[in-house]
Amino acid sequence: MRNYWSLLPAVLVTVGLILVYAVPTIINPQWTSSIMALFRTAPLPDDPTAEESRRAAGVLGPQQLRSRRMLAIAMVLGAIALIGFNIFSLNREAVGCYKAARAFGAEDGPDTKDPCYEMIYGSFMGDGTGQPTEAKPQPVEYYQLVKGKKPKYLKWIQNAPKYDDADLIIGVLGKCSSDVIVQQLDDQIKVFIDSDVPCPPDSNISVLSVKLKKPLGDRKLVTVGDKEMTAINPDLDSWFTVVKKLATGG
């Protein structure tokens, strides 16, 4: 289980340490230099020169004051960039998980507050195998066919399916995930829910990854009544798209 917010505390600690040094240095670089001089252990010569005494006391010249202030400003800008990158990154991942869950049929609800953790997740029960037991199974509407590039949202959801073994992704409402059956036949792939009652609307989705026994070829994906399923292709926006949206307000 991977919570996509887990790195945020470490980022905040890092930024905090940067600001503890950088802000006082911007105001007056001599303050931090004098404080750091208190921890120097190198002894002074018996008869120090004026320059050696100034250096030991942490006294800075005009050029050193200017360079340290510029360094501190650069560190603050770096801290702001670090915060911004992580906020945009977390938002990008949350939006991607939300888009994927909605594409598979989830409704808006309380789970949308943390979509990568609550709104979409890997199947906890059932792997798509088994024999049907109900006379009137329920249909599955959507699937995602994985060709080459794997969907990035799979890296961020809890109980994620094996990332490298996903040829086919089936998404169903959370309450029905344990009843999904995937039949890989010679002429088609049939997917349905082995239940005699329709799955109730829900605000979360369970995704099941399927490793195809042989290439899909001309086989169609069908559900109950040999009705063709609908192919979807949700994923996280690329960084180029994110930056473009920020620049254009789109």
mmCIF file of C-alpha atoms in Angstrom, residues 101 104-107 121 140 171-180 193 198-207:
data_model
loop_
_atom_site.group_PDB
_atom_site.id
_atom_site.type_symbol
_atom_site.label_atom_id
_atom_site.label_comp_id
_atom_site.label_asym_id
_atom_site.label_seq_id
_atom_site.Cartn_x
_atom_site.Cartn_y
_atom_site.Cartn_z
ATOM 1 C CA ALA A 101 -11.888 6.226 -11.370
ATOM 2 C CA PHE A 104 -14.387 3.307 -14.987
ATOM 3 C CA GLY A 105 -17.756 4.443 -13.612
ATOM 4 C CA ALA A 106 -17.211 5.821 -10.104
ATOM 5 C CA GLU A 107 -19.478 8.616 -8.929
ATOM 6 C CA TYR A 121 -7.457 0.696 -5.845
ATOM 7 C CA VAL A 140 -18.941 -4.971 -17.131
ATOM 8 C CA GLY A 171 -12.449 -1.645 -13.551
ATOM 9 C CA VAL A 172 -15.628 -2.329 -11.596
ATOM 10 C CA LEU A 173 -17.449 -0.667 -8.736
ATOM 11 C CA GLY A 174 -15.838 -1.525 -5.429
ATOM 12 C CA LYS A 175 -18.644 -3.667 -4.017
ATOM 13 C CA CYS A 176 -18.501 -6.029 -7.004
ATOM 14 C CA SER A 177 -14.755 -6.504 -7.396
ATOM 15 C CA SER A 178 -14.654 -9.991 -5.911
ATOM 16 C CA ASP A 179 -17.208 -11.331 -8.407
ATOM 17 C CA VAL A 180 -15.468 -10.386 -11.668
ATOM 18 C CA ILE A 193 -19.814 -9.982 -12.781
ATOM 19 C CA PRO A 198 -26.793 -5.185 -10.531
ATOM 20 C CA CYS A 199 -23.873 -3.581 -8.762
ATOM 21 C CA PRO A 200 -25.077 -0.487 -6.849
ATOM 22 C CA PRO A 201 -23.610 2.945 -7.693
ATOM 23 C CA ASP A 202 -20.454 3.718 -5.753
ATOM 24 C CA SER A 203 -17.801 6.418 -5.411
ATOM 25 C CA ASN A 204 -14.877 3.998 -5.601
ATOM 26 C CA ILE A 205 -13.507 1.592 -8.158
ATOM 27 C CA SER A 206 -11.483 -1.604 -7.965
ATOM 28 C CA VAL A 207 -9.181 -2.392 -10.887
#
